[in-house]
mmCIF file of N, CA, C and O in Angstrom:
data_model
loop_
_atom_site.group_PDB
_atom_site.id
_atom_site.type_symbol
_atom_site.label_atom_id
_atom_site.label_comp_id
_atom_site.label_asym_id
_atom_site.label_seq_id
_atom_site.Cartn_x
_atom_site.Cartn_y
_atom_site.Cartn_z
ATOM 1 N N MET A 1 -100.435 -105.601 134.798
ATOM 2 C CA MET A 1 -101.784 -106.027 135.092
ATOM 3 C C MET A 1 -101.869 -107.542 134.926
ATOM 4 O O MET A 1 -101.226 -108.122 134.070
ATOM 5 N N SER A 2 -102.693 -108.161 135.750
ATOM 6 C CA SER A 2 -102.873 -109.606 135.706
ATOM 7 C C SER A 2 -104.299 -109.921 135.254
ATOM 8 O O SER A 2 -105.241 -109.253 135.659
ATOM 9 N N TYR A 3 -104.450 -110.924 134.431
ATOM 10 C CA TYR A 3 -105.748 -111.329 133.903
ATOM 11 C C TYR A 3 -106.119 -112.701 134.448
ATOM 12 O O TYR A 3 -105.244 -113.468 134.844
ATOM 13 N N GLU A 4 -107.393 -113.006 134.461
ATOM 14 C CA GLU A 4 -107.886 -114.307 134.906
ATOM 15 C C GLU A 4 -108.527 -115.033 133.737
ATOM 16 O O GLU A 4 -109.057 -114.411 132.827
ATOM 17 N N ILE A 5 -108.489 -116.350 133.803
ATOM 18 C CA ILE A 5 -109.182 -117.165 132.809
ATOM 19 C C ILE A 5 -110.345 -117.840 133.523
ATOM 20 O O ILE A 5 -110.161 -118.526 134.529
ATOM 21 N N GLU A 6 -111.534 -117.614 133.003
ATOM 22 C CA GLU A 6 -112.734 -118.259 133.530
ATOM 23 C C GLU A 6 -113.376 -119.044 132.395
ATOM 24 O O GLU A 6 -113.465 -118.561 131.277
ATOM 25 N N TYR A 7 -113.832 -120.231 132.709
ATOM 26 C CA TYR A 7 -114.466 -121.081 131.706
ATOM 27 C C TYR A 7 -115.980 -120.895 131.763
ATOM 28 O O TYR A 7 -116.564 -120.845 132.851
ATOM 29 N N PHE A 8 -116.610 -120.798 130.617
ATOM 30 C CA PHE A 8 -118.045 -120.590 130.518
ATOM 31 C C PHE A 8 -118.825 -121.704 131.211
ATOM 32 O O PHE A 8 -119.834 -121.477 131.846
ATOM 33 N N HIS A 9 -118.312 -122.918 131.099
ATOM 34 C CA HIS A 9 -118.976 -124.078 131.689
ATOM 35 C C HIS A 9 -117.894 -125.082 132.093
ATOM 36 O O HIS A 9 -116.886 -125.217 131.395
ATOM 37 N N PRO A 10 -118.074 -125.796 133.208
ATOM 38 C CA PRO A 10 -117.053 -126.772 133.636
ATOM 39 C C PRO A 10 -116.703 -127.805 132.566
ATOM 40 O O PRO A 10 -115.579 -128.302 132.519
ATOM 41 N N SER A 11 -117.634 -128.124 131.693
ATOM 42 C CA SER A 11 -117.363 -129.139 130.671
ATOM 43 C C SER A 11 -116.283 -128.686 129.689
ATOM 44 O O SER A 11 -115.595 -129.526 129.099
ATOM 45 N N ILE A 12 -116.116 -127.394 129.528
ATOM 46 C CA ILE A 12 -115.085 -126.891 128.615
ATOM 47 C C ILE A 12 -113.703 -127.255 129.145
ATOM 48 O O ILE A 12 -112.860 -127.781 128.419
ATOM 49 N N LYS A 13 -113.483 -126.978 130.416
ATOM 50 C CA LYS A 13 -112.189 -127.321 131.018
ATOM 51 C C LYS A 13 -111.973 -128.835 130.994
ATOM 52 O O LYS A 13 -110.868 -129.305 130.749
ATOM 53 N N GLU A 14 -113.036 -129.602 131.225
ATOM 54 C CA GLU A 14 -112.941 -131.062 131.177
ATOM 55 C C GLU A 14 -112.554 -131.536 129.778
ATOM 56 O O GLU A 14 -111.732 -132.449 129.631
ATOM 57 N N ASP A 15 -113.127 -130.926 128.747
ATOM 58 C CA ASP A 15 -112.780 -131.287 127.363
ATOM 59 C C ASP A 15 -111.313 -130.995 127.069
ATOM 60 O O ASP A 15 -110.623 -131.805 126.440
ATOM 61 N N ILE A 16 -110.833 -129.855 127.528
ATOM 62 C CA ILE A 16 -109.425 -129.494 127.305
ATOM 63 C C ILE A 16 -108.504 -130.480 128.018
ATOM 64 O O ILE A 16 -107.465 -130.862 127.489
ATOM 65 N N GLU A 17 -108.896 -130.920 129.203
ATOM 66 C CA GLU A 17 -108.082 -131.882 129.947
ATOM 67 C C GLU A 17 -107.975 -133.226 129.229
ATOM 68 O O GLU A 17 -107.058 -133.997 129.494
ATOM 69 N N GLU A 18 -108.869 -133.507 128.303
ATOM 70 C CA GLU A 18 -108.824 -134.752 127.536
ATOM 71 C C GLU A 18 -107.929 -134.654 126.302
ATOM 72 O O GLU A 18 -107.697 -135.663 125.637
ATOM 73 N N TRP A 19 -107.443 -133.451 125.983
ATOM 74 C CA TRP A 19 -106.544 -133.296 124.836
ATOM 75 C C TRP A 19 -105.261 -134.081 125.087
ATOM 76 O O TRP A 19 -104.863 -134.306 126.238
ATOM 77 N N PRO A 20 -104.557 -134.473 124.030
ATOM 78 C CA PRO A 20 -103.256 -135.124 124.197
ATOM 79 C C PRO A 20 -102.287 -134.221 124.977
ATOM 80 O O PRO A 20 -102.375 -132.984 124.914
ATOM 81 N N SER A 21 -101.382 -134.823 125.704
ATOM 82 C CA SER A 21 -100.492 -134.071 126.597
ATOM 83 C C SER A 21 -99.653 -133.021 125.873
ATOM 84 O O SER A 21 -99.405 -131.942 126.430
ATOM 85 N N SER A 22 -99.228 -133.285 124.659
ATOM 86 C CA SER A 22 -98.392 -132.305 123.958
ATOM 87 C C SER A 22 -99.192 -131.044 123.615
ATOM 88 O O SER A 22 -98.665 -129.931 123.672
ATOM 89 N N ILE A 23 -100.453 -131.205 123.290
ATOM 90 C CA ILE A 23 -101.310 -130.053 122.976
ATOM 91 C C ILE A 23 -101.677 -129.320 124.267
ATOM 92 O O ILE A 23 -101.677 -128.091 124.320
ATOM 93 N N LYS A 24 -101.968 -130.075 125.329
ATOM 94 C CA LYS A 24 -102.277 -129.459 126.622
ATOM 95 C C LYS A 24 -101.109 -128.630 127.138
ATOM 96 O O LYS A 24 -101.308 -127.569 127.724
ATOM 97 N N ALA A 25 -99.894 -129.090 126.925
ATOM 98 C CA ALA A 25 -98.721 -128.351 127.383
ATOM 99 C C ALA A 25 -98.639 -126.994 126.688
ATOM 100 O O ALA A 25 -98.370 -125.973 127.329
ATOM 101 N N ASP A 26 -98.890 -126.963 125.395
ATOM 102 C CA ASP A 26 -98.863 -125.689 124.668
ATOM 103 C C ASP A 26 -100.045 -124.814 125.077
ATOM 104 O O ASP A 26 -99.917 -123.598 125.187
ATOM 105 N N TYR A 27 -101.204 -125.429 125.338
ATOM 106 C CA TYR A 27 -102.365 -124.679 125.822
ATOM 107 C C TYR A 27 -102.025 -123.977 127.135
ATOM 108 O O TYR A 27 -102.329 -122.803 127.323
ATOM 109 N N ARG A 28 -101.395 -124.691 128.038
ATOM 110 C CA ARG A 28 -101.011 -124.092 129.327
ATOM 111 C C ARG A 28 -100.008 -122.961 129.132
ATOM 112 O O ARG A 28 -100.086 -121.927 129.793
ATOM 113 N N ARG A 29 -99.070 -123.136 128.221
ATOM 114 C CA ARG A 29 -98.075 -122.084 127.953
ATOM 115 C C ARG A 29 -98.766 -120.824 127.424
ATOM 116 O O ARG A 29 -98.510 -119.717 127.890
ATOM 117 N N ILE A 30 -99.671 -120.996 126.460
ATOM 118 C CA ILE A 30 -100.383 -119.847 125.898
ATOM 119 C C ILE A 30 -101.304 -119.237 126.947
ATOM 120 O O ILE A 30 -101.438 -118.007 127.029
ATOM 121 N N SER A 31 -101.919 -120.062 127.791
ATOM 122 C CA SER A 31 -102.778 -119.550 128.861
ATOM 123 C C SER A 31 -101.995 -118.652 129.814
ATOM 124 O O SER A 31 -102.502 -117.617 130.260
ATOM 125 N N LEU A 32 -100.761 -119.026 130.119
ATOM 126 C CA LEU A 32 -99.929 -118.182 130.978
ATOM 127 C C LEU A 32 -99.644 -116.843 130.313
ATOM 128 O O LEU A 32 -99.618 -115.802 130.975
ATOM 129 N N LEU A 33 -99.419 -116.850 128.997
ATOM 130 C CA LEU A 33 -99.229 -115.596 128.269
ATOM 131 C C LEU A 33 -100.490 -114.733 128.353
ATOM 132 O O LEU A 33 -100.405 -113.511 128.558
ATOM 133 N N LEU A 34 -101.660 -115.350 128.195
ATOM 134 C CA LEU A 34 -102.915 -114.607 128.282
ATOM 135 C C LEU A 34 -103.123 -114.028 129.676
ATOM 136 O O LEU A 34 -103.604 -112.902 129.817
ATOM 137 N N LYS A 35 -102.756 -114.778 130.698
ATOM 138 C CA LYS A 35 -102.896 -114.274 132.067
ATOM 139 C C LYS A 35 -101.984 -113.081 132.317
ATOM 140 O O LYS A 35 -102.330 -112.180 133.067
ATOM 141 N N GLU A 36 -100.817 -113.085 131.698
ATOM 142 C CA GLU A 36 -99.865 -112.003 131.920
ATOM 143 C C GLU A 36 -100.125 -110.803 131.013
ATOM 144 O O GLU A 36 -100.071 -109.658 131.460
ATOM 145 N N TYR A 37 -100.400 -111.045 129.729
ATOM 146 C CA TYR A 37 -100.480 -109.953 128.759
ATOM 147 C C TYR A 37 -101.890 -109.659 128.250
ATOM 148 O O TYR A 37 -102.101 -108.679 127.536
ATOM 149 N N GLY A 38 -102.856 -110.520 128.566
ATOM 150 C CA GLY A 38 -104.240 -110.281 128.174
ATOM 151 C C GLY A 38 -104.411 -110.052 126.683
ATOM 152 O O GLY A 38 -103.897 -110.816 125.868
ATOM 153 N N PRO A 39 -105.117 -108.981 126.311
ATOM 154 C CA PRO A 39 -105.432 -108.753 124.899
ATOM 155 C C PRO A 39 -104.224 -108.396 124.031
ATOM 156 O O PRO A 39 -104.357 -108.269 122.825
ATOM 157 N N ASN A 40 -103.059 -108.275 124.628
ATOM 158 C CA ASN A 40 -101.857 -107.959 123.846
ATOM 159 C C ASN A 40 -101.220 -109.196 123.232
ATOM 160 O O ASN A 40 -100.249 -109.082 122.484
ATOM 161 N N VAL A 41 -101.718 -110.382 123.541
ATOM 162 C CA VAL A 41 -101.194 -111.619 122.941
ATOM 163 C C VAL A 41 -101.800 -111.753 121.546
ATOM 164 O O VAL A 41 -103.005 -111.706 121.373
ATOM 165 N N ARG A 42 -100.967 -111.900 120.560
ATOM 166 C CA ARG A 42 -101.421 -111.980 119.163
ATOM 167 C C ARG A 42 -100.778 -113.174 118.467
ATOM 168 O O ARG A 42 -100.218 -114.043 119.094
ATOM 169 N N MET A 43 -100.828 -113.149 117.145
ATOM 170 C CA MET A 43 -100.226 -114.201 116.330
ATOM 171 C C MET A 43 -98.767 -114.365 116.736
ATOM 172 O O MET A 43 -98.130 -113.377 117.037
ATOM 173 N N PRO A 44 -98.249 -115.525 116.781
ATOM 174 C CA PRO A 44 -98.812 -116.798 116.326
ATOM 175 C C PRO A 44 -99.583 -117.543 117.421
ATOM 176 O O PRO A 44 -100.049 -118.646 117.191
ATOM 177 N N HIS A 45 -99.721 -116.936 118.613
ATOM 178 C CA HIS A 45 -100.361 -117.629 119.731
ATOM 179 C C HIS A 45 -101.886 -117.604 119.647
ATOM 180 O O HIS A 45 -102.541 -118.575 119.998
ATOM 181 N N THR A 46 -102.422 -116.466 119.227
ATOM 182 C CA THR A 46 -103.872 -116.308 119.133
ATOM 183 C C THR A 46 -104.214 -115.568 117.848
ATOM 184 O O THR A 46 -103.372 -114.907 117.251
ATOM 185 N N LYS A 47 -105.473 -115.680 117.450
ATOM 186 C CA LYS A 47 -105.919 -115.013 116.235
ATOM 187 C C LYS A 47 -107.287 -114.380 116.487
ATOM 188 O O LYS A 47 -108.180 -115.035 117.040
ATOM 189 N N ALA A 48 -107.436 -113.116 116.113
ATOM 190 C CA ALA A 48 -108.722 -112.443 116.235
ATOM 191 C C ALA A 48 -109.661 -112.983 115.165
ATOM 192 O O ALA A 48 -109.311 -113.044 113.989
ATOM 193 N N MET A 49 -110.857 -113.376 115.586
ATOM 194 C CA MET A 49 -111.842 -113.922 114.659
ATOM 195 C C MET A 49 -112.885 -112.875 114.267
ATOM 196 O O MET A 49 -113.666 -113.094 113.364
ATOM 197 N N GLY A 50 -112.899 -111.758 114.969
ATOM 198 C CA GLY A 50 -113.864 -110.699 114.697
ATOM 199 C C GLY A 50 -114.922 -110.601 115.779
ATOM 200 O O GLY A 50 -115.210 -111.576 116.483
ATOM 201 N N ASP A 51 -115.480 -109.424 115.941
ATOM 202 C CA ASP A 51 -116.538 -109.162 116.921
ATOM 203 C C ASP A 51 -116.150 -109.576 118.338
ATOM 204 O O ASP A 51 -116.987 -110.068 119.109
ATOM 205 N N GLY A 52 -114.871 -109.425 118.700
ATOM 206 C CA GLY A 52 -114.421 -109.717 120.060
ATOM 207 C C GLY A 52 -114.132 -111.171 120.360
ATOM 208 O O GLY A 52 -113.847 -111.530 121.496
ATOM 209 N N LEU A 53 -114.181 -112.019 119.355
ATOM 210 C CA LEU A 53 -113.914 -113.444 119.536
ATOM 211 C C LEU A 53 -112.492 -113.755 119.071
ATOM 212 O O LEU A 53 -112.049 -113.268 118.035
ATOM 213 N N PHE A 54 -111.787 -114.566 119.852
ATOM 214 C CA PHE A 54 -110.412 -114.944 119.538
ATOM 215 C C PHE A 54 -110.299 -116.465 119.523
ATOM 216 O O PHE A 54 -111.066 -117.159 120.164
ATOM 217 N N GLU A 55 -109.286 -116.947 118.801
ATOM 218 C CA GLU A 55 -109.020 -118.374 118.725
ATOM 219 C C GLU A 55 -107.601 -118.638 119.206
ATOM 220 O O GLU A 55 -106.664 -117.953 118.819
ATOM 221 N N MET A 56 -107.477 -119.641 120.049
ATOM 222 C CA MET A 56 -106.167 -120.124 120.472
ATOM 223 C C MET A 56 -105.993 -121.484 119.814
ATOM 224 O O MET A 56 -106.901 -122.317 119.860
ATOM 225 N N ARG A 57 -104.836 -121.695 119.175
ATOM 226 C CA ARG A 57 -104.577 -122.967 118.504
ATOM 227 C C ARG A 57 -103.286 -123.591 119.034
ATOM 228 O O ARG A 57 -102.245 -123.537 118.389
ATOM 229 N N PRO A 58 -103.347 -124.211 120.218
ATOM 230 C CA PRO A 58 -102.145 -124.852 120.756
ATOM 231 C C PRO A 58 -101.750 -126.050 119.892
ATOM 232 O O PRO A 58 -102.605 -126.802 119.422
ATOM 233 N N LYS A 59 -100.453 -126.169 119.667
ATOM 234 C CA LYS A 59 -99.932 -127.235 118.807
ATOM 235 C C LYS A 59 -99.055 -128.183 119.611
ATOM 236 O O LYS A 59 -98.435 -127.798 120.586
ATOM 237 N N GLY A 60 -98.998 -129.404 119.153
ATOM 238 C CA GLY A 60 -98.141 -130.409 119.760
ATOM 239 C C GLY A 60 -97.868 -131.503 118.747
ATOM 240 O O GLY A 60 -98.375 -131.461 117.625
ATOM 241 N N ARG A 61 -97.097 -132.481 119.150
ATOM 242 C CA ARG A 61 -96.764 -133.568 118.215
ATOM 243 C C ARG A 61 -97.999 -134.368 117.806
ATOM 244 O O ARG A 61 -97.986 -135.079 116.811
ATOM 245 N N ASP A 62 -99.090 -134.202 118.581
ATOM 246 C CA ASP A 62 -100.329 -134.929 118.290
ATOM 247 C C ASP A 62 -101.309 -134.135 117.436
ATOM 248 O O ASP A 62 -102.406 -134.601 117.161
ATOM 249 N N GLY A 63 -100.944 -132.928 117.038
ATOM 250 C CA GLY A 63 -101.837 -132.124 116.206
ATOM 251 C C GLY A 63 -102.069 -130.739 116.771
ATOM 252 O O GLY A 63 -101.207 -130.168 117.428
ATOM 253 N N ILE A 64 -103.271 -130.226 116.543
ATOM 254 C CA ILE A 64 -103.631 -128.871 116.951
ATOM 255 C C ILE A 64 -104.950 -128.917 117.717
ATOM 256 O O ILE A 64 -105.891 -129.607 117.320
ATOM 257 N N GLY A 65 -105.020 -128.160 118.807
ATOM 258 C CA GLY A 65 -106.267 -127.984 119.538
ATOM 259 C C GLY A 65 -106.832 -126.611 119.212
ATOM 260 O O GLY A 65 -106.102 -125.729 118.750
ATOM 261 N N ARG A 66 -108.103 -126.424 119.426
ATOM 262 C CA ARG A 66 -108.725 -125.119 119.185
ATOM 263 C C ARG A 66 -109.566 -124.743 120.387
ATOM 264 O O ARG A 66 -110.352 -125.550 120.879
ATOM 265 N N ALA A 67 -109.401 -123.506 120.821
ATOM 266 C CA ALA A 67 -110.202 -122.974 121.926
ATOM 267 C C ALA A 67 -110.584 -121.551 121.553
ATOM 268 O O ALA A 67 -109.730 -120.754 121.145
ATOM 269 N N LEU A 68 -111.856 -121.235 121.673
ATOM 270 C CA LEU A 68 -112.338 -119.882 121.393
ATOM 271 C C LEU A 68 -112.525 -119.161 122.726
ATOM 272 O O LEU A 68 -112.919 -119.762 123.724
ATOM 273 N N TYR A 69 -112.245 -117.854 122.727
ATOM 274 C CA TYR A 69 -112.370 -117.085 123.949
ATOM 275 C C TYR A 69 -112.651 -115.620 123.637
ATOM 276 O O TYR A 69 -112.544 -115.179 122.496
ATOM 277 N N CYS A 70 -113.028 -114.880 124.669
ATOM 278 C CA CYS A 70 -113.241 -113.443 124.557
ATOM 279 C C CYS A 70 -112.755 -112.795 125.849
ATOM 280 O O CYS A 70 -112.429 -113.481 126.812
ATOM 281 N N TYR A 71 -112.696 -111.468 125.860
ATOM 282 C CA TYR A 71 -112.296 -110.706 127.036
ATOM 283 C C TYR A 71 -113.491 -109.980 127.603
ATOM 284 O O TYR A 71 -114.326 -109.469 126.855
ATOM 285 N N LEU A 72 -113.592 -109.954 128.915
ATOM 286 C CA LEU A 72 -114.642 -109.196 129.591
ATOM 287 C C LEU A 72 -113.979 -108.156 130.477
ATOM 288 O O LEU A 72 -112.968 -108.437 131.105
ATOM 289 N N THR A 73 -114.555 -106.978 130.507
ATOM 290 C CA THR A 73 -114.018 -105.934 131.381
ATOM 291 C C THR A 73 -115.032 -105.589 132.454
ATOM 292 O O THR A 73 -116.214 -105.792 132.282
#
């Protein structure tokens, strides 16, 4: 099964594009995992925060980025 990533608002994607390149690269890698495996992606790539909310913490030499997301069916 294939999953899609949709952003709640265009500004979210714009904010992510402003992250340092090393963090953006890991974000893209984890995003590809989410597109392929959906809710089966777990630690260390994502963390369940409760009530259907998940956190992605892409890492790079410049630090850590944080993105919150959920799944819709």
